[in-house]
Structures are given as structure tokens and as C-alpha cells.
Amino acid sequence: MAVCIAVIAKENYPLYIRSTPTENELKFHYMVHTSLDVVDEKISAMGKALVDQRELYLGLLYPTEDYKVYGYVTNSKVKFVMVVDSSNTALRDNEIRSMFRKLHNSYTDVMCNPFYNPGDRIQSRWALLPVSASSPGGPYFLCPIQSRWALLPVSVSSPGGPYFLCPIQSRWALLLCPIQSRAFDNMVTSMMIQVC
Amino acid sequence: MDASEEPLPPVIYTMENKPIVTCAGDQNLFTSVYPTLSQQLPREPMEWRRSYGRAPKMIHLESNFVQFKEELLPKEGNKALLTFPFLHIYWTECCDTEVYKATVKDDLTKWQNVLKAHSSVDWLIVIVENDAKKKNKTNILPRTSIVDKIRNDFCNKQSDRCVVLSDPLKDSSRTQESWNAFLTKLRTLLLMSFTKNLGKFEDDMRTLREKRTEPGWSFCEYFMVQVSVPPGALDCWVFLSCLEVLQRIEGCCDRAQIDSNIAHTVGLWSYATEKLKSLGYLCGLVSEKGPNSEDLNRTVDLLAGLGAERPETANTAQSPYKKLKEALSSVEAFEKHYLDLSHATIEMYTSIGRIRSAKFVGKDLAEFYMRKKAPQKAEIYLQGALKNYLAEGWALPITHTRKQLAECQKHLGQIENYLQTSSLLASDHHLTEEERKHFCQEILDFASQPSDNPGHKIVLPMQSFAQLRDLHFDPSNAVVHVGGVLCIEITMYSQMPVPVHVEQIVVNVHFSIEKNSYRKTAEWLTKHKTSNGIINFPPETAPFPVSQNSLPALELYEMFERSPSDNSLNTTGIICRNVHMLLRRQESSSSLEMPSGVALEEGAHLLRCSHVTLEPGANQITFRTQAKEPGTYTLRQLCASVGSVWFVLPHIYPIVQYDVYSQEPQLHVEPLADSLLAGIPQKVKFTVTTGHYTIKNGDSLQLSNAEAMLILCQAESRAMVYSNTREQSSDAALRIQSSDKVTSISLPVAPAYHVIEFELEVLSLPSAPALGGESDMLGMAEPHRKHKDKQKTGHCMVTTDHKVSIDCPWSIYSTVIALTFSVPFRTTHALLSSGTRKYVQVCVQNLSELDFQLSDSYLVDTSDSTDLQLVPLNTQSQQPIYSKQSVFFVWELKWTEEPPPSLHCRFSVGFSPASEEQLSISLKPYTYEFKVENFFTLYNVKAEIFPPSGMEYCRTGSLCSLEVLITRLSDLLEVDKDEALTESDEHFSTKLMYEVVDNSSNWAVCGKSCGVISMPVAARATHRVHMEVMPLFAGYLPLPDVRLFKYLPHHSAHSSQLDADSWIENDSLSVDKHGDDQPDSSSLKSRGSVHSACSSEHKGLPMPRLQALPAGQVFNSSSGTQVLVIPSQDDHVLEVSVT
């Protein structure tokens, strides 16, 4: 178990950073930020070779007295940084790699979410609730329900409906949403939206 | 056995810091066993289960075995860990009950009592059995009895506290087994005791530490406990290790190698710096006052703990050991070493591009300086780090560093900087509510201080204080007339955690007069400006990094400046609207902490709102202003003043403008439809734009009546009054008074900058194109009528302009307006003949889009000749005439005596729009006047074609004969009297030229196609002409045309000798043939002038002239007949060419 994970944009601002325990949040922010030095170094050192080999895992960035900081970079130069407790000897390189891969998958799910604007900070609800694109009848996306969406739906009767038309962010003009639950309140809380 | 009596020195078995175990009882026995024991005890590891969740450990146990003494037992309150005996063992070899009873039991009891007195419960009794001894004794009891006795006597319920060791010095399996059991027991007990006592020790230490605030707490007491596990020692060790490693590396590498390996060594430098820092803090070396006595004690202990320097470095001038000793020796030395290390680390990080790490070390350094009360040195490091975090958008580090910076700036007395940082922190959601309130209060406290320099302002950027969210104009199009009231409502989102009372909020307005701009005219402004009126300001994403490629896109707009008078293009170009966003310095966008030189603009125009309390969140603020000078007002800056602190938004973007205009009063008159039609009532819209003029009671428009245009007064005319923004304010009945000359329209009362609209019906009286004023038309008898008639080609309607002069109350000058009416009809006429019978046909064409109903058509002879009759052949009295359609009317001319040479006719027809049921007024009929001349038939021309003799039909290619018979139908008439007429023997004759022309090329005329004949002017005189023609095609062919001309010989002598044919053929261009292209131009008066122009053209040329006979005078009785031509038989050649 990592004590801190961070997703950092290409421009080096944090898209998502979360640590446990939370009282030491600031320390981890500093630690992750400082580790970007080494990430940058590793990326520029590996350079083209990195891209060719598709090796995204950067390995141990640096150890501190109590923690080890690991790095990972996606093809779009989004960086993942993970901090683990030094005393946790159960976490070996393979475990770290697989954790990064899971994190990468989650990030990809977030990116697939039509409600997410690339470059925006990732809200924890989305990061915590990435819904697999491979579920039957998918891809489905769980979206944060906002009142204006709930107020605006227009019913369109078509096969497989009822569908709702929702205005969303500028990139997505329309969205057709089959309502999974009958009651309106339930719809608001557990609406699954299928992008057609 | 009496071991205690022998003053043996306490047995101390090497090894320091091992748990102490005391031995009582038979010392000789123990001595004999000891070598085996000390060797065997650490052999097997034990699992040590520790308290407080610490991970279990496998340890090899060793012990210090010492002879038992009462002094060794810890007194109550002794906290020393290392001198504490963990286990007490009693050794005995006794196997004899008697001996046991006599001495051993007593000795054991004493031992137990001493232990109990010191509440020590960790003890063990060992009974060693020797087979050899057993054999020697005969009166031996079963050995178990001694063990049982001891257990009975001492170990109630704790039977495991007594163990048996069998033949410990023998080498047998039984011995081994016995040893193992003993050792296991010993280890278990030892560990149990150790754990128990360590836990107790830790508890004691915690209790002591917690007591430090109580009076009488002694640090020394605490320290004496604490120092047995010294916390700084580890730091010292790390520091020394780092420096040792680095020194080794430096020792075996040259400079270049070291430089190239910085990336690998810098971590150690950083680590060493960090450790030295924590040692410094521990030893009180990082404070303003320096270390206190406790700090000094600690330092001494630490230095003592270091022990002596190792011999290999002891003699060198520089060594990590010496460095550490020196650094801890004094505040100054520590500072020197710490700064050296920090700077070296920062430099190394910077040199390999690890800027973030360098900044982080720099922040530690800043913290150090702050502790040393040197904020001026700390500032640069804090600024540097903050800039880095801002550039990369790391919110938490930003907040944290800002807090440090605020403290630094406060110490430095940088008031503006401190206030700005405070405002940023007060709006920072990463801080707690209390912290935010604190920083907000700092600003408010400063603002409320009475300033020693009144008028001195601290100008801070507004962004962190409050944000401008949106702006709304009322009127919504942001256009207001001079004197009008404009409201501007803004939404400010306060970022402060508490309500803030603002003395005033001021909008700085820039005023510009753009007089020559077409866009700034009142008309354009009131019509064209967008009217939603809400401007939203994009929220600035505060801690978001501005990367190079996320700069705002250029907002380019085309710009056209047009002349206000004729709308022609004066200037054009492209302007960039967001230039201030693009051209601002990159520097200033990242270093938000500097008061970025916000300049207050001083302008004459201010919008002000006083005493506003900005609640946290959205606040509505309304500015109200009365427009004064016309021009464009641009909102530039927004300032909020809190005492002497001014929060300024230096640029309001997107650009917000409002316009003030003044307007002259104006009158517009325009038709409601696309074009006005003459003859029927038409609606005309009057628009009075009051401008700066106020319409008073009694103001009226005075229209001087146009003669041919009537203003129809309706009872129910109403006028609407609108404001300039097209909001209806009232409507009023319109009073219209008409006299002969003047129509007066009383205007409703209306305030300035309003619009009055009403409609009037006007009627222009229709007329046909005038025929040179020969006669006056119905109802148009006024002598100075100004009709400007424009007869255009094609189907354009004839138009009539009426000019009306209007006197307006606001001006001494009259406004002249021109209204153009179109005549909906076009009329043509034609003379039709049938032999000598004559007909007049009038064609009325409706050019308008409307349908009309025609009625009561009349044709009258205005010259009133009595024997002439016009007999109408029209049957219907009512007839519809649809849009773009024509209606024909025909009358037959009948006379009894000689007909007049010309006839003046007037056609009139009543009309009304077909769609309207009932018109309020009776409309005047439509009239058309024309003249018909030379309408009496003089000659009849008859042509016939005969097949060649002996043939039944004409054939192509064979000659046929053409017979032309010209017959005079009347005796001499007035119209015959011209140059061609010759008189001989009272017989009159005239010269005519005939010509056979076949324009359709059906016939080839063989021989002469024309000739001059002398025609007697007498009724029934005939002339016959014979010609040969050849048909070129088969079928029913129309006959060739036979044309008749008057042949006017020239008066000069030789003119008559000219052969007409020769000049016609040789110089056909000069032949003065009139009328070929005017088949029905029988009688238009204009013919005369054309004729005269032509004749003057040929003046001086000795040529005969030809004059076509007017169509009415010649009747071609064979027109329209056809001759059947059959193809010739050998006409079979068919040429086909294929390419």
C-alpha cells in the first residue's frame, strides 16, 4: 500500500494527489514536487529510447529516511508518482509496477469519461469511481450529477429509451442517457450514462 | 557453600550493555557451569515480541552474570536501564534433606526476602544434580523430594521457577537434553523480564516527559533517563557517515569526475545538511538567543557520545568528526557549517538542473534565517520557492510558503507586500477558517489605522480580494441619451472570509468622443447595439500554471469606419482586442507576490458607490449615473477602498463600454409598402424623433398641400409614442385639420428622446402620360403642377413625384419631403382596319402587384365631330384586371361624310382595388388621351401567285408569276395634297413606289423587285404589276410582302432622271424609308418631327425621297394568304456527312 499517489500533468501541475495519513499531506506534496526533478532527469536521460521501448516505469526516484519514491510516465508525458513506506519490504519492484499499471488504467478510464476535460484537476469521485469500459452494453461512465443537468433533461422516445438530452461541456454537445432507475431521486444518484 | 562469606569480587563477565543477571547460592557451582552457560546462551535465537506494535525480533540473548548483592537491587525510583538486574538465579547442588533443612532452606529464604523487599519477581532456582554425588551418599532420598521440597517451600504456583540441571559437565545425551531445557527456560524468563522492565522504563520516561510543565520538573532527571537512548546520536552518525563517504569519494576522484557524479552524491550532501540542521535545532543552536543550559548539556552529552576520534583521522586538519564537533561547539560555528553545506547543496542541485530540490533546500535555509531573526536573508529563498510552486501550480506548497513569506514580510516591514500576501492567504481555501480570518483581520487592522500621511494609498491587486463576475447595463443596450440615467449593476465575488466594509467602490471611466464615426450616430446606436446587456468576466484560474501554449488566442476583429453622411468607407483595418493580455510581461504573470505596479488611473469620469459591505461570496453593486456629454465611455479600472488600502482591478476585460448620444429632432416620412401606387389610397408612415426637443401641447406639423395629392383624414388615426429604446410609453388620438392650403396635424405630448409614429392615407391622382398639355385632365387643373414623369423602357411603372413642405415646431425651416407614386397602368392604343372599316383598340396593362376591377370604360372624341361615331364593341361593363395582365377595349369608327384627317380621343375607365370591399372615397377614373391621324384607307393592295401555266401547283425551283393589284379607293382628299401630287388636265395623279420583299426567304424575286408607278388619284383607279418569283421551299408559304411608298421627287432638275431602282440597290443605306419598323405607328403626332428631321438630313442631296404610307391608308387585302408549293421531283439529294 502506497502512502501517497500523485498524477501530474505534462506541465507539472498536480492533476490528482492523495496521501494517507492526511495530516502529513503537505510533506508529501513537497516530496512529490521535488521528485519531479528526478522524473525530468530520467525522462530526458532515457529520451528516445524510452519511447521506443515503451518502458513507462521509471523505477525508484530516490529514497528518503522513511519513504521510497517511485515514478512512472505515460506516453502523453503525464507522470505518476508513488510514495511507499521504506519499512514495507513486501513491496518489491514487481508490485510497484503493477500498482502503477492499475493507476494508469484508472487514469485512462478518467480520460475516457466525457465529463472530464483533459487538463482539469481530477476530482476524487471520478478517480475513485472509474467504471470499466468493458462492462456489457458499455462503455458506461459515471458522471458527477449537477443540478442543471437534472433540470434540463428532455425526453426523447426512441428504441431502448427513454433517453435524456443533456447539455454538457463544450466538447460534447449532446448526450443521450438511458435512465436506469425509475424514481427521479434515484436517477440523480445512480444515473448511468451511456454515450451514444 | 558459604560463598557469601568469601569476599569475592563481583564476577563481571565482559560484555557491556547486556542485561544483568545475578547469581546467588553456590558460587563454585556457578563458576563451574559458567563457561558452558555463557557459550550456550546466545546460540539459539529467541523471538522477541515487543510492545506498542513494534515488529517482533529474533535476538540472540547474552547476559552479564554478576554475584548477587543486595546493593545491586534497584532502589525505588531508580530508572537506569542498563544497571538494572533483570533476573536473579539461585544455584544449589544440595541433594540431602538434612543439609537442605539446615542451611540451604534458610539461605533461600533470606534471598527471597531480599528480592521481595525490592519487589523483584524475576528469579529462578537451579538445582544441579550430580550422579557421582548421588552414589557417594547412601542415605539418599529420592531426588525428587528435594526438588519437591523447594518447590513446595518457595514456588507456590510457580513451579516453573525451579529447574533441574543434570550432570552439566558430562558429555551425555541426558546432559544435553537437560541443558537445552534449562537454557530455554532461562531465555524465556530473561526475555519476559526484559520486556516487562523495558516497558516499565518507557512508561516512566513518558510520565516524566509529560510532567515537564509541572514545577520542579528536572530536566536532568529526565535527561538521565533519556540519554541512555540518545536521539541525536543517530543524526550524528548519519551526518558523519555521509561526510565520510563523500570525503572518500573526493579523495579518490579528480574534480571532473566529482562534477560528473553530482547527481549521485548530491543526495548525501542534502542528507547531511538535513541532519546537521536537526542537530542544530536539537542543541539550541538555531535561535536568536543561542543555546540555554539544557541545550548545552545535551550538546556535551552528544559530543561525549561520539567518543574519541578514530586514530586514522585524528591527525588530519579536516575530518567529518572535527567538523561535527566544531559545528556543535558554538552558534557561530554551526551557522558557518550549516550555511556552507546548504549553499554547496543548493549550488550542486542548481548545477544539475534539479531546481525544485534546490528551492526546497532553500526553503529550509529560509526557515533557519527566520529563526535567526534575519528575515531579509530569508525572503529571497521564500520568493524563489514560491515562484517555482506558482509556476507549476502546486496549491499546498504555495499556501505553506506564502504563510512563511507573510511572516517574513511582516518582520521586514514590507507593508504592501505583507498586505498583498495576506489578501492572498485570506482568500486561500487551503487554510483553515481561523487562519483566513487572521490574515483578513491583518488587512482590516492596517486599513483602520490612522495614517500619519493622509491620502497615502496602498494599492493592491483586486484579484485576491474580490472578483468581478458579471456586469449588467440598464438600459440593456448600454446606450443612453444626454440627460438619461444609466444603471450599471456588477456582481463582485468577495474572497474574504468575513464581511468587509468598503468605503467606496469606484469605476474609472475613460471618455472619448468619436464624432466622425458612423457607428456613434444616434440612429446606429439605438438600432444596432446588441441588447442583451450582460457581460460575463471569465474567472481567472488563480493557482493554475500559465504554460507557454495556453496563452489566450488572439482576438482579431475587422474594423470599418464609415463616413456618417454617405456611409462610404473611411478606414479599415484589423484590431486586436485582447492585446493587454498578450503583451503583458511574462514575469509579472508568474510573480504574483510582487505588488505588480498597479497604476491608479486618474480620470475625470468616475462611477462611485459608497459604503458597501461586501459579504463573503457574491455581492450586487449598482452604480447610477446621469449621462452628460455625448461620446463613448469605457470602463477601465475597478477600485475598492478599505481605509488606506485600495484594491484595484487594473483592466476590465472584456471591454465594457456605454454610449451617450444627443440627437436633433427629426421627421421621417416613408411609405408603408415598397412603392406607393397612384390613384388609390396609400398609407404613409410619419416618424417624429423628438431628440432633445420636448413636444408640448399644441405643437403640430403643418403640411402645405400638394395639388395632386390628397391627405385623407380618417377619424380614427392614432399616434404611438415610444421611448428611444422602443418601449411603448403611450398612444394618443391624432387631430388632423385640413384647409385648402394647409393640413395641420397636432402632435401628442412627448418627452425628449422619444419617437412618435403615426400613419396617414394619401391619394395621388392617377394620369396617363401627358400628351404635351393639349388638354387638361380631370381634376388636375392647377397650373403649376409639377409632374416629373419618367417613362421608362420595359414594364416599369410611370412614376409621379409629389413634394410636400412640412413645418415642424422645432425648426423655422420647412422640411420638404418627396413621395414617389407609381401609376399602376400602362395604356397603348392601335388603329385596326378591315378594308375601309376602322377600329380603335385600347390596351390597358396592369403593371402593379395588385388586382383591380375595371368599370365604365369610355372612349370619346374630344373634337366633337358630329358625323363620327364611336361604337363600343365591349360587352362587359365590369372587368377584373389581374396583376401583370392586360385588358383590351375596341371601338369601331363610323362616319357618314368625309372623315376628318385626325381624331382626338380620350379613354377613361373607372378602377378600384379588387381586394377592398368599400373605399371611403370615390376614386377618379383612369384616363388616357391619344390622337389618330390618316386613318382613312386610300389604297388597297392585293397580291396573287399563280403556278406556271399548265401546272396545278407551284413547285420549288420553278418560276411562278406574282400579280400585284393596287386600287385607289377614294377621290382626292386633303391628305393627298403633298409634293407627290401632280396635276394634268384636271386629273390628279401621285407617284407611288412598290416594293416586294420577302423577309422570310421563302421566295426569290426574279427581275426588278420594285418600281415607281404613277397612280391616278381617283376612286377605283387600279394599277397592275406583274413579276416572277420562285419558291425556294415546299409547303404552304406566305406571300411576299408588298410595300407601298409615297415617292417624293426632288425639286432639282436632274433628280427625276434617277432610276429609283438603281439608287435603292446601290445606296440602300441612304434611302429614307420611314415606318418599316413601325407597323402601327399610324398617327402619333411625333411622326411629323421625325419626318422633318430626316428631310433636313438629306438637304442638298439631289435624291428622291420615299415616304411610307401610314398603315391606315393602305389595306393589304391579301395579307395572311398562303400558297401551296410542292417539292420538285428530282429533289432527292441528301447529303449526310459523318465526321
PDB file of N, CA and C in Angstrom, chain B residues 393-442:
ATOM      1  N   GLY B 393       1.913  25.358 -10.257  1.00  0.00           N
ATOM      2  CA  GLY B 393       0.561  25.172  -9.747  1.00  0.00           C
ATOM      3  C   GLY B 393       0.422  24.147  -8.644  1.00  0.00           C
ATOM      4  N   TRP B 394       1.270  24.227  -7.655  1.00  0.00           N
ATOM      5  CA  TRP B 394       1.159  23.292  -6.522  1.00  0.00           C
ATOM      6  C   TRP B 394       0.541  24.035  -5.345  1.00  0.00           C
ATOM      7  N   ALA B 395      -0.727  23.800  -5.155  1.00  0.00           N
ATOM      8  CA  ALA B 395      -1.504  24.649  -4.253  1.00  0.00           C
ATOM      9  C   ALA B 395      -1.019  24.582  -2.806  1.00  0.00           C
ATOM     10  N   LEU B 396      -0.821  23.402  -2.291  1.00  0.00           N
ATOM     11  CA  LEU B 396      -0.459  23.307  -0.869  1.00  0.00           C
ATOM     12  C   LEU B 396       0.902  23.919  -0.568  1.00  0.00           C
ATOM     13  N   PRO B 397       1.928  23.582  -1.342  1.00  0.00           N
ATOM     14  CA  PRO B 397       3.211  24.273  -1.125  1.00  0.00           C
ATOM     15  C   PRO B 397       3.101  25.788  -1.291  1.00  0.00           C
ATOM     16  N   ILE B 398       2.243  26.228  -2.219  1.00  0.00           N
ATOM     17  CA  ILE B 398       2.065  27.670  -2.399  1.00  0.00           C
ATOM     18  C   ILE B 398       1.551  28.284  -1.095  1.00  0.00           C
ATOM     19  N   THR B 399       0.506  27.671  -0.576  1.00  0.00           N
ATOM     20  CA  THR B 399      -0.098  28.207   0.646  1.00  0.00           C
ATOM     21  C   THR B 399       0.915  28.220   1.789  1.00  0.00           C
ATOM     22  N   HIS B 400       1.608  27.111   1.939  1.00  0.00           N
ATOM     23  CA  HIS B 400       2.554  26.990   3.042  1.00  0.00           C
ATOM     24  C   HIS B 400       3.668  28.027   2.919  1.00  0.00           C
ATOM     25  N   THR B 401       4.239  28.127   1.719  1.00  0.00           N
ATOM     26  CA  THR B 401       5.347  29.063   1.512  1.00  0.00           C
ATOM     27  C   THR B 401       4.863  30.496   1.662  1.00  0.00           C
ATOM     28  N   ARG B 402       3.646  30.737   1.213  1.00  0.00           N
ATOM     29  CA  ARG B 402       3.095  32.087   1.345  1.00  0.00           C
ATOM     30  C   ARG B 402       2.958  32.481   2.806  1.00  0.00           C
ATOM     31  N   LYS B 403       2.563  31.508   3.600  1.00  0.00           N
ATOM     32  CA  LYS B 403       2.424  31.793   5.020  1.00  0.00           C
ATOM     33  C   LYS B 403       3.776  32.181   5.613  1.00  0.00           C
ATOM     34  N   GLN B 404       4.809  31.456   5.217  1.00  0.00           N
ATOM     35  CA  GLN B 404       6.151  31.783   5.703  1.00  0.00           C
ATOM     36  C   GLN B 404       6.566  33.153   5.203  1.00  0.00           C
ATOM     37  N   LEU B 405       6.222  33.398   3.936  1.00  0.00           N
ATOM     38  CA  LEU B 405       6.612  34.676   3.345  1.00  0.00           C
ATOM     39  C   LEU B 405       5.899  35.833   4.042  1.00  0.00           C
ATOM     40  N   ALA B 406       4.638  35.584   4.396  1.00  0.00           N
ATOM     41  CA  ALA B 406       3.886  36.639   5.084  1.00  0.00           C
ATOM     42  C   ALA B 406       4.586  37.026   6.372  1.00  0.00           C
ATOM     43  N   GLU B 407       5.031  36.014   7.103  1.00  0.00           N
ATOM     44  CA  GLU B 407       5.718  36.282   8.359  1.00  0.00           C
ATOM     45  C   GLU B 407       7.002  37.069   8.104  1.00  0.00           C
ATOM     46  N   CYS B 408       7.710  36.626   7.056  1.00  0.00           N
ATOM     47  CA  CYS B 408       8.964  37.275   6.693  1.00  0.00           C
ATOM     48  C   CYS B 408       8.720  38.739   6.334  1.00  0.00           C
ATOM     49  N   GLN B 409       7.699  38.965   5.523  1.00  0.00           N
ATOM     50  CA  GLN B 409       7.418  40.333   5.092  1.00  0.00           C
ATOM     51  C   GLN B 409       6.960  41.197   6.261  1.00  0.00           C
ATOM     52  N   LYS B 410       6.267  40.558   7.185  1.00  0.00           N
ATOM     53  CA  LYS B 410       5.821  41.308   8.346  1.00  0.00           C
ATOM     54  C   LYS B 410       7.030  41.773   9.152  1.00  0.00           C
ATOM     55  N   HIS B 411       7.979  40.861   9.328  1.00  0.00           N
ATOM     56  CA  HIS B 411       9.186  41.218  10.065  1.00  0.00           C
ATOM     57  C   HIS B 411       9.983  42.284   9.343  1.00  0.00           C
ATOM     58  N   LEU B 412       9.968  42.208   8.016  1.00  0.00           N
ATOM     59  CA  LEU B 412      10.738  43.172   7.235  1.00  0.00           C
ATOM     60  C   LEU B 412      10.047  44.526   7.160  1.00  0.00           C
ATOM     61  N   GLY B 413       8.788  44.543   7.557  1.00  0.00           N
ATOM     62  CA  GLY B 413       8.053  45.800   7.476  1.00  0.00           C
ATOM     63  C   GLY B 413       7.671  46.171   6.051  1.00  0.00           C
ATOM     64  N   GLN B 414       7.615  45.185   5.186  1.00  0.00           N
ATOM     65  CA  GLN B 414       7.165  45.466   3.812  1.00  0.00           C
ATOM     66  C   GLN B 414       5.640  45.483   3.837  1.00  0.00           C
ATOM     67  N   ILE B 415       5.108  46.639   4.074  1.00  0.00           N
ATOM     68  CA  ILE B 415       3.671  46.708   4.359  1.00  0.00           C
ATOM     69  C   ILE B 415       2.845  46.259   3.160  1.00  0.00           C
ATOM     70  N   GLU B 416       3.173  46.814   1.995  1.00  0.00           N
ATOM     71  CA  GLU B 416       2.367  46.485   0.815  1.00  0.00           C
ATOM     72  C   GLU B 416       2.455  45.008   0.498  1.00  0.00           C
ATOM     73  N   ASN B 417       3.687  44.510   0.532  1.00  0.00           N
ATOM     74  CA  ASN B 417       3.865  43.096   0.219  1.00  0.00           C
ATOM     75  C   ASN B 417       3.132  42.230   1.222  1.00  0.00           C
ATOM     76  N   TYR B 418       3.257  42.620   2.472  1.00  0.00           N
ATOM     77  CA  TYR B 418       2.623  41.824   3.510  1.00  0.00           C
ATOM     78  C   TYR B 418       1.106  41.849   3.343  1.00  0.00           C
ATOM     79  N   LEU B 419       0.568  43.009   3.040  1.00  0.00           N
ATOM     80  CA  LEU B 419      -0.885  43.107   2.878  1.00  0.00           C
ATOM     81  C   LEU B 419      -1.342  42.300   1.678  1.00  0.00           C
ATOM     82  N   GLN B 420      -0.526  42.336   0.648  1.00  0.00           N
ATOM     83  CA  GLN B 420      -0.934  41.576  -0.528  1.00  0.00           C
ATOM     84  C   GLN B 420      -0.892  40.088  -0.258  1.00  0.00           C
ATOM     85  N   THR B 421       0.187  39.652   0.368  1.00  0.00           N
ATOM     86  CA  THR B 421       0.272  38.233   0.710  1.00  0.00           C
ATOM     87  C   THR B 421      -0.873  37.866   1.645  1.00  0.00           C
ATOM     88  N   SER B 422      -1.185  38.762   2.568  1.00  0.00           N
ATOM     89  CA  SER B 422      -2.286  38.496   3.486  1.00  0.00           C
ATOM     90  C   SER B 422      -3.597  38.349   2.733  1.00  0.00           C
ATOM     91  N   SER B 423      -3.785  39.201   1.732  1.00  0.00           N
ATOM     92  CA  SER B 423      -5.049  39.102   0.996  1.00  0.00           C
ATOM     93  C   SER B 423      -5.114  37.790   0.229  1.00  0.00           C
ATOM     94  N   LEU B 424      -3.955  37.371  -0.280  1.00  0.00           N
ATOM     95  CA  LEU B 424      -3.938  36.085  -0.987  1.00  0.00           C
ATOM     96  C   LEU B 424      -4.227  34.946  -0.012  1.00  0.00           C
ATOM     97  N   LEU B 425      -3.686  35.048   1.181  1.00  0.00           N
ATOM     98  CA  LEU B 425      -3.901  33.987   2.163  1.00  0.00           C
ATOM     99  C   LEU B 425      -5.325  34.022   2.702  1.00  0.00           C
ATOM    100  N   ALA B 426      -5.859  35.229   2.839  1.00  0.00           N
ATOM    101  CA  ALA B 426      -7.224  35.340   3.353  1.00  0.00           C
ATOM    102  C   ALA B 426      -8.218  34.705   2.393  1.00  0.00           C
ATOM    103  N   SER B 427      -7.853  34.669   1.114  1.00  0.00           N
ATOM    104  CA  SER B 427      -8.764  34.070   0.134  1.00  0.00           C
ATOM    105  C   SER B 427      -8.373  32.637  -0.196  1.00  0.00           C
ATOM    106  N   ASP B 428      -7.429  32.094   0.552  1.00  0.00           N
ATOM    107  CA  ASP B 428      -6.911  30.765   0.230  1.00  0.00           C
ATOM    108  C   ASP B 428      -7.736  29.701   0.937  1.00  0.00           C
ATOM    109  N   HIS B 429      -8.349  28.855   0.146  1.00  0.00           N
ATOM    110  CA  HIS B 429      -9.229  27.851   0.742  1.00  0.00           C
ATOM    111  C   HIS B 429      -8.474  26.673   1.336  1.00  0.00           C
ATOM    112  N   HIS B 430      -7.169  26.671   1.157  1.00  0.00           N
ATOM    113  CA  HIS B 430      -6.417  25.581   1.765  1.00  0.00           C
ATOM    114  C   HIS B 430      -6.096  25.872   3.232  1.00  0.00           C
ATOM    115  N   LEU B 431      -6.377  27.084   3.634  1.00  0.00           N
ATOM    116  CA  LEU B 431      -6.150  27.424   5.033  1.00  0.00           C
ATOM    117  C   LEU B 431      -7.429  27.205   5.819  1.00  0.00           C
ATOM    118  N   THR B 432      -7.275  27.123   7.120  1.00  0.00           N
ATOM    119  CA  THR B 432      -8.461  26.975   7.959  1.00  0.00           C
ATOM    120  C   THR B 432      -9.163  28.322   8.036  1.00  0.00           C
ATOM    121  N   GLU B 433     -10.414  28.256   8.431  1.00  0.00           N
ATOM    122  CA  GLU B 433     -11.213  29.462   8.542  1.00  0.00           C
ATOM    123  C   GLU B 433     -10.530  30.468   9.475  1.00  0.00           C
ATOM    124  N   GLU B 434      -9.959  29.960  10.571  1.00  0.00           N
ATOM    125  CA  GLU B 434      -9.329  30.843  11.561  1.00  0.00           C
ATOM    126  C   GLU B 434      -8.129  31.552  10.945  1.00  0.00           C
ATOM    127  N   GLU B 435      -7.310  30.772  10.222  1.00  0.00           N
ATOM    128  CA  GLU B 435      -6.130  31.379   9.612  1.00  0.00           C
ATOM    129  C   GLU B 435      -6.538  32.446   8.601  1.00  0.00           C
ATOM    130  N   ARG B 436      -7.550  32.134   7.802  1.00  0.00           N
ATOM    131  CA  ARG B 436      -8.005  33.106   6.806  1.00  0.00           C
ATOM    132  C   ARG B 436      -8.514  34.374   7.495  1.00  0.00           C
ATOM    133  N   LYS B 437      -9.272  34.172   8.546  1.00  0.00           N
ATOM    134  CA  LYS B 437      -9.789  35.339   9.261  1.00  0.00           C
ATOM    135  C   LYS B 437      -8.651  36.166   9.834  1.00  0.00           C
ATOM    136  N   HIS B 438      -7.628  35.463  10.308  1.00  0.00           N
ATOM    137  CA  HIS B 438      -6.484  36.180  10.872  1.00  0.00           C
ATOM    138  C   HIS B 438      -5.857  37.094   9.822  1.00  0.00           C
ATOM    139  N   PHE B 439      -5.614  36.553   8.641  1.00  0.00           N
ATOM    140  CA  PHE B 439      -4.957  37.373   7.616  1.00  0.00           C
ATOM    141  C   PHE B 439      -5.873  38.489   7.125  1.00  0.00           C
ATOM    142  N   CYS B 440      -7.170  38.186   7.061  1.00  0.00           N
ATOM    143  CA  CYS B 440      -8.116  39.233   6.671  1.00  0.00           C
ATOM    144  C   CYS B 440      -8.095  40.347   7.712  1.00  0.00           C
ATOM    145  N   GLN B 441      -8.045  39.929   8.979  1.00  0.00           N
ATOM    146  CA  GLN B 441      -8.042  40.918  10.058  1.00  0.00           C
ATOM    147  C   GLN B 441      -6.778  41.771  10.000  1.00  0.00           C
ATOM    148  N   GLU B 442      -5.674  41.174   9.594  1.00  0.00           N
ATOM    149  CA  GLU B 442      -4.429  41.921   9.461  1.00  0.00           C
ATOM    150  C   GLU B 442      -4.621  43.092   8.500  1.00  0.00           C
TER     151      GLU B 442
END
